[in-house]
Amino acid sequence: MSRTDKYEKIERIGEGTYGTVYRARSLLTQEIVALKKVRLDDEDDGVPSSALREICLLKELRHPNIVRLLDVIHTEKTLNLIFEYCDQDLKKYFDSCNGDIDAKTVQSFFWQLLQGLSYCHEHSVLHRDLKPQNLLLTKNGQLKLADFGLARAYGIPVKCYSSEVVTLWYRPPDVLFGAKIYTTSIDIWSAGCIFAELANGGKPLFSGESVDDQLRRIFKVIGTPTEENWPGVSTLPEYKPFSIYQPTLSLIHFVPKLNNKGKDLLLRCLICNPNQRISAVDALQHPYFSDIQSVN
Amino acid sequence: MEREQLVTMFSVEKSFHVINKSIKSHSKRRLIANGLNKLSDDEKMSDDIFALTMNIFDRFILKYSQLINDHHCQLIALSCYSLAKKLRTNVLINNENEQTSWIFLNENYSDEEIFDTEQLIAETLDWDLSTVVPHDYIQLIFQAVLPNEVDQAKIRLHVHILLSLGICELNTLTILPSVLCCACIKAALKGLSIVSIHQIDELLLKLIHCKKSELIQTQHMIEKLFQSCLQEIVPSPTRRCLAPIDTSNKTNTSPRVK
């Protein structure tokens, strides 16, 4: 049996960043897996860089809240990535829960998201594209970070354009202003947006239509940053002055169902100045999680 | 923030014990390294791309058991370069292989050959390609030990040159990237007579937790290499990365120092 014959495709379940994803079965173990198929002859550049990054980084990461890459199988025309199977993503989960997620589930999902993120950051990996579509859920309530196609090791100044990193709604103000050096804080902002979205039953917090619209929506809620509260903001490559919004309603009013500890944690994630955002490891120590019952 | 980042990077960086087979013994290694250095320079890639390319190249040569002829060796080098670019830049590759491969010889390599070789390299190294390189430390170490230094840009330029030189000439796989980076920073500071070496020694050793002897040995190696190369470059530098070091007005300048 050749290596590719080890898996039998069952059904197509979607399109990933760079290939078609199938639900498949291992013929050796009968285990259900997700098979991401990348057709190399469609590519002008050989193995796509997103697939290359995903493989290189995911091979190093083993954590219950990070999707496991089980195998990589090369054939002449395709590259097959075999992942552990998860039933749905958080976006689909939002669609199915009619705007209401109970507080314990919100807490558990955010806890698991931070666990996975903390592990990534300890291993020098930035995800850079956190959004509900990239968070997978298993039947027993486990949440796993997936789609590391934009991820990279950090500490490296990147020649990069903000439009290539992080879907607009989850993109932090520093990246929206064209910051070139990213740190772990980029993922914390996205995680904070997802936390608010969880607390609001799947309603996105900042759903901008353009970079300017996104920044305006953010500043209307948390206030426009100034040189006083964010030294250096005006020197960012794509900085432009915005009206000074004095938020009439604090951020906490946008997450009415979240308890006070949760609101405090959210405020610490969604700080414009990236240097002041809480780290994943510190967020896990926040009193909001004092009564957490771990799923892992 | 920078300290935390450094600690994380120290925990994931790797050096490799090279047993039996010497990468330096590969007759074409020097030629390949110089060619790749020039190529990444011409394409205006940052120096970390060159460092990662050579890291992947050296590790592949060590692990690959079959005989490699000259044609194949250059193909491997170009494929390593392509992999490094994919891992570290967001620049589209645009099928420029045909033009870039002229850098080595009058031989061309097809995209297909390059991509097949990329896959061979990735599989041989078990996809362990995303490694920390010395350049990743420069900014963070500067912030930690030379935060108020006015000549940062000048020192940085010299550090980059020494690193390129070291990677072209030495078996850098066996040296931890953080140690190599610090050794080059020390050598640059000494060469430019900028900061008290004693003071910088203390700061660096506190930061990277390596043995003083190891750091000094690496620094000496870099300085010795630099001295020997300096003699080679008069009157006409063949190695582009060396040109900026020469402070005399008579010698050639390379596009990098303009």
XYZ file of C-alpha atoms in Angstrom, chain A residues 2-7 18 33-38 40 47-48 50-60 62 67-76 78-84, chain B residues 118-129:
57
model
C 1.471 3.380 -0.946
C 1.407 6.136 1.642
C -1.425 8.027 -0.025
C -3.532 4.895 -0.104
C -3.495 4.914 3.668
C -6.423 7.326 3.691
C -4.393 26.872 0.015
C -8.901 12.575 9.911
C -8.981 15.847 7.981
C -7.016 15.677 4.744
C -5.904 18.968 3.245
C -4.987 18.455 -0.380
C -2.696 20.969 -2.082
C 1.103 21.401 -6.771
C 4.935 24.176 -2.418
C 2.903 27.277 -1.441
C 1.508 29.107 3.478
C 1.605 25.282 3.348
C 5.342 25.310 3.969
C 4.981 27.550 7.014
C 2.087 25.562 8.365
C 3.989 22.289 8.127
C 7.266 23.635 9.516
C 5.624 25.331 12.481
C 2.926 22.793 13.297
C 5.446 19.956 13.376
C 7.010 21.655 16.385
C 2.057 19.582 20.275
C -4.691 21.017 15.845
C -2.244 18.111 15.370
C -0.553 17.613 12.048
C -0.413 13.836 11.838
C 1.344 13.268 8.549
C 2.577 14.911 5.379
C 2.337 12.892 2.209
C 3.937 13.955 -1.002
C 2.972 12.630 -4.361
C 4.162 13.920 -7.693
C -0.144 16.827 -4.656
C 0.866 17.501 -1.123
C -1.494 15.994 1.441
C -1.540 17.263 4.979
C -3.250 14.949 7.437
C -4.709 16.657 10.507
C -6.680 15.379 13.449
C 12.562 21.944 -2.521
C 10.414 18.940 -1.732
C 13.428 16.638 -1.472
C 15.085 19.070 0.962
C 11.916 19.527 3.035
C 11.410 15.777 3.348
C 15.065 15.019 4.036
C 15.070 17.548 6.865
C 11.672 16.341 8.034
C 10.230 19.841 7.441
C 12.418 21.260 10.181
C 13.198 24.406 8.197
